[in-house]
PDB file of C-alpha atoms in Angstrom:
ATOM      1  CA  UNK P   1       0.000   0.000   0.000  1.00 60.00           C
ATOM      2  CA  UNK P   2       1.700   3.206  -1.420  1.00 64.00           C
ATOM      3  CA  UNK P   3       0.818   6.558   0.462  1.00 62.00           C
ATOM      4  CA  UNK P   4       1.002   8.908  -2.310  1.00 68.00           C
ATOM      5  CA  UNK P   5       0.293  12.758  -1.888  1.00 71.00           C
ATOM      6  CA  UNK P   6      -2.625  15.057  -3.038  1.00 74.00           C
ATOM      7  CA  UNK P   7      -0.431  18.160  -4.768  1.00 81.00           C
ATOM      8  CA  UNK P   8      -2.860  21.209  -5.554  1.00 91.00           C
ATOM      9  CA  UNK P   9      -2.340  22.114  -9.095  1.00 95.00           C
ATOM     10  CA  UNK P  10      -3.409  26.343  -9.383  1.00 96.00           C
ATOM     11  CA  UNK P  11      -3.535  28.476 -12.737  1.00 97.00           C
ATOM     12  CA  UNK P  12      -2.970  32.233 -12.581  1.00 97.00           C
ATOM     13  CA  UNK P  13      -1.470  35.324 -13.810  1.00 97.00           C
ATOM     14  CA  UNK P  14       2.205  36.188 -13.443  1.00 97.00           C
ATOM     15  CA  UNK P  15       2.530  39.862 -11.692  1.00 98.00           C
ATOM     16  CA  UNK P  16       6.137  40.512 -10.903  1.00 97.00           C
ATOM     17  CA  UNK P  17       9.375  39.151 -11.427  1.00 96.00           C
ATOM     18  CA  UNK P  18      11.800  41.225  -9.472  1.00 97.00           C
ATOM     19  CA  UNK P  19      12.954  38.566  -7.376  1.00 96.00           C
ATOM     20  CA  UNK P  20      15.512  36.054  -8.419  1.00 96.00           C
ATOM     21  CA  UNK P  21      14.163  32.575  -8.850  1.00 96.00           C
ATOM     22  CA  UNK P  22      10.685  33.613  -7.653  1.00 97.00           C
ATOM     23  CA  UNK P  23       7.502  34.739  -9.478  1.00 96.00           C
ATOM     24  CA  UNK P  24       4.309  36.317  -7.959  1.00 98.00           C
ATOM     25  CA  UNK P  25       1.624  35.038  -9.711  1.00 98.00           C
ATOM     26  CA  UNK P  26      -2.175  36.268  -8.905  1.00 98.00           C
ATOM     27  CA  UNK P  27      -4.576  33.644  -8.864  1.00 97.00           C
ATOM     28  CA  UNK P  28      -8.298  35.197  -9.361  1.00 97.00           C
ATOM     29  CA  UNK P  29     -11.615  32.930  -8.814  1.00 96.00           C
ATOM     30  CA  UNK P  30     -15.550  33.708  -8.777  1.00 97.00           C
ATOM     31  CA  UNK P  31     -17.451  33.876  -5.640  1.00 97.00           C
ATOM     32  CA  UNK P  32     -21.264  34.157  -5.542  1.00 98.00           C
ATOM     33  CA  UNK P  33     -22.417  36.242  -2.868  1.00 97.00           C
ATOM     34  CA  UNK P  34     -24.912  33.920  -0.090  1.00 97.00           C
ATOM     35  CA  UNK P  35     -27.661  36.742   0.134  1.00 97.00           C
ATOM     36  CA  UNK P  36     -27.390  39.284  -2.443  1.00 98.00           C
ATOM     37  CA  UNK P  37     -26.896  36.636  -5.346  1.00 97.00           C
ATOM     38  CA  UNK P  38     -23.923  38.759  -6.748  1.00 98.00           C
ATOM     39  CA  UNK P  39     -20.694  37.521  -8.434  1.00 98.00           C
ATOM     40  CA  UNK P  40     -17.506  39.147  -7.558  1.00 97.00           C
ATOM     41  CA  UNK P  41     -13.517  38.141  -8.139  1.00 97.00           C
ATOM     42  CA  UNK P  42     -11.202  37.306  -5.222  1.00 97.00           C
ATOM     43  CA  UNK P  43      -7.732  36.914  -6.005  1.00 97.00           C
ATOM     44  CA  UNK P  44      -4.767  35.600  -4.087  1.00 98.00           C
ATOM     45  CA  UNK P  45      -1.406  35.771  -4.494  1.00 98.00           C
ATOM     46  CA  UNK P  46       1.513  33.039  -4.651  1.00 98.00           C
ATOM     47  CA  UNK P  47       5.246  32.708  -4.472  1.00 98.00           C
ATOM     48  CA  UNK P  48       6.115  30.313  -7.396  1.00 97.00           C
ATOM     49  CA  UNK P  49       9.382  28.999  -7.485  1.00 97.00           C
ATOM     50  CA  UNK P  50      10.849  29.418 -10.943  1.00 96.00           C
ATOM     51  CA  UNK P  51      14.612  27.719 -11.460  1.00 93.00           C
ATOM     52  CA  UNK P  52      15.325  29.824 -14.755  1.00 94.00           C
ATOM     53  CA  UNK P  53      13.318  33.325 -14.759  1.00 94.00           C
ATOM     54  CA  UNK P  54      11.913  31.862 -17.947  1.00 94.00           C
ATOM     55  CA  UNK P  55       8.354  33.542 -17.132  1.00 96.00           C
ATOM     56  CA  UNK P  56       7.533  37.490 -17.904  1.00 96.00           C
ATOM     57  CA  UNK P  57       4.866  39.973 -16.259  1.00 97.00           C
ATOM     58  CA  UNK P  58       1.521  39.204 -17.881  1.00 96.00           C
ATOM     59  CA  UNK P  59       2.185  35.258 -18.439  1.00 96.00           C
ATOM     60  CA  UNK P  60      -0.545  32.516 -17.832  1.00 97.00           C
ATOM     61  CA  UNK P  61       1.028  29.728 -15.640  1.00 97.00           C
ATOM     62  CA  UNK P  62      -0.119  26.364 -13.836  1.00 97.00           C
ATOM     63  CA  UNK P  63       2.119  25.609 -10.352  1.00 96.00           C
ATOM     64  CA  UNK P  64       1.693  22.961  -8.005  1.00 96.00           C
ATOM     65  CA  UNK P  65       2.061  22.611  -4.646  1.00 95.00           C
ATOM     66  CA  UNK P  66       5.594  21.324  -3.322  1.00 93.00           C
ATOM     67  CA  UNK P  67       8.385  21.469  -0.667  1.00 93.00           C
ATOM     68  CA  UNK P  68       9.087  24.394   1.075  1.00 95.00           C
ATOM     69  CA  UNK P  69      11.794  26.124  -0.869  1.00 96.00           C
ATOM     70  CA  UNK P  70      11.840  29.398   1.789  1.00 96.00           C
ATOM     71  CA  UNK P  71       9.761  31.084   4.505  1.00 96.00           C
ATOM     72  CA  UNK P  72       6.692  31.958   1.921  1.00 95.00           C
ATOM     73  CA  UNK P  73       7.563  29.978  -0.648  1.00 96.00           C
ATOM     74  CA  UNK P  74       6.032  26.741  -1.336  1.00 95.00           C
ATOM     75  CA  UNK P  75       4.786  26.539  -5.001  1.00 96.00           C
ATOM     76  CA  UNK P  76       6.630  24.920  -8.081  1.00 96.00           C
ATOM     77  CA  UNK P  77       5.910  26.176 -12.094  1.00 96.00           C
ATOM     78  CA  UNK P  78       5.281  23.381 -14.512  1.00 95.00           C
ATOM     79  CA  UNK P  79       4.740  25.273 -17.701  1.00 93.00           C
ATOM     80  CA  UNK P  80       3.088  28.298 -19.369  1.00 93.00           C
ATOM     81  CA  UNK P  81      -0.377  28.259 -20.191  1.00 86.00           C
ATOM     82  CA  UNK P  82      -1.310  28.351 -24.398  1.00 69.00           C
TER      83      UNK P  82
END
C-alpha cells in the first residue's frame, strides 16, 4: 500500500518578477455572494518557485504545490499556459 500525496495544481497570472528565482503570480476565482446573489472576483497571491526566470509579467502559468523552498515559498511552475 503506497501513500502517495494530493499536490494542488493552481492556474494564474504572473505579476512581478523582481525577485531572483521567484515569481508572484495572482490567482483570481468567482465567488457568488450567499444573500445578495452577486458575483464578484477574489484573487490571491503566490510565491512560485521558478529555477530559470523563464516567465515574464503578464504570463498565464499552472504551479503545483511542493516542498518548502523558503519562509513563503512553497509553489513549483510546470509550464506556461497556451
Amino acid at each position: 500500500m503506497t501513500t502517495e500525496t494530493i499536490q494542488r495544481k493552481l492556474t494564474g497570472t504572473v505579476v512581478s518578477t523582481k525577485m531572483d528565482k521567484t515569481l508572484v503570480v495572482r490567482v483570481e476565482r468567482t465567488v457568488i455572494h450567499s444573500k445578495y446573489k452577486k458575483r464578484y472576483v477574489q484573487s490571491r497571491k503566490y510565491h512560485v518557485h521558478d529555477e530559470n526566470n523563464a516567465y515574464q509579467v503578464g504570463e498565464t502559468v499552472t504551479f503545483r504545490q511542493c516542498r518548502p523552498y523558503s519562509k513563503t515559498k512553497c509553489w513549483r511552475v510546470l509550464a506556461k499556459k497556451a
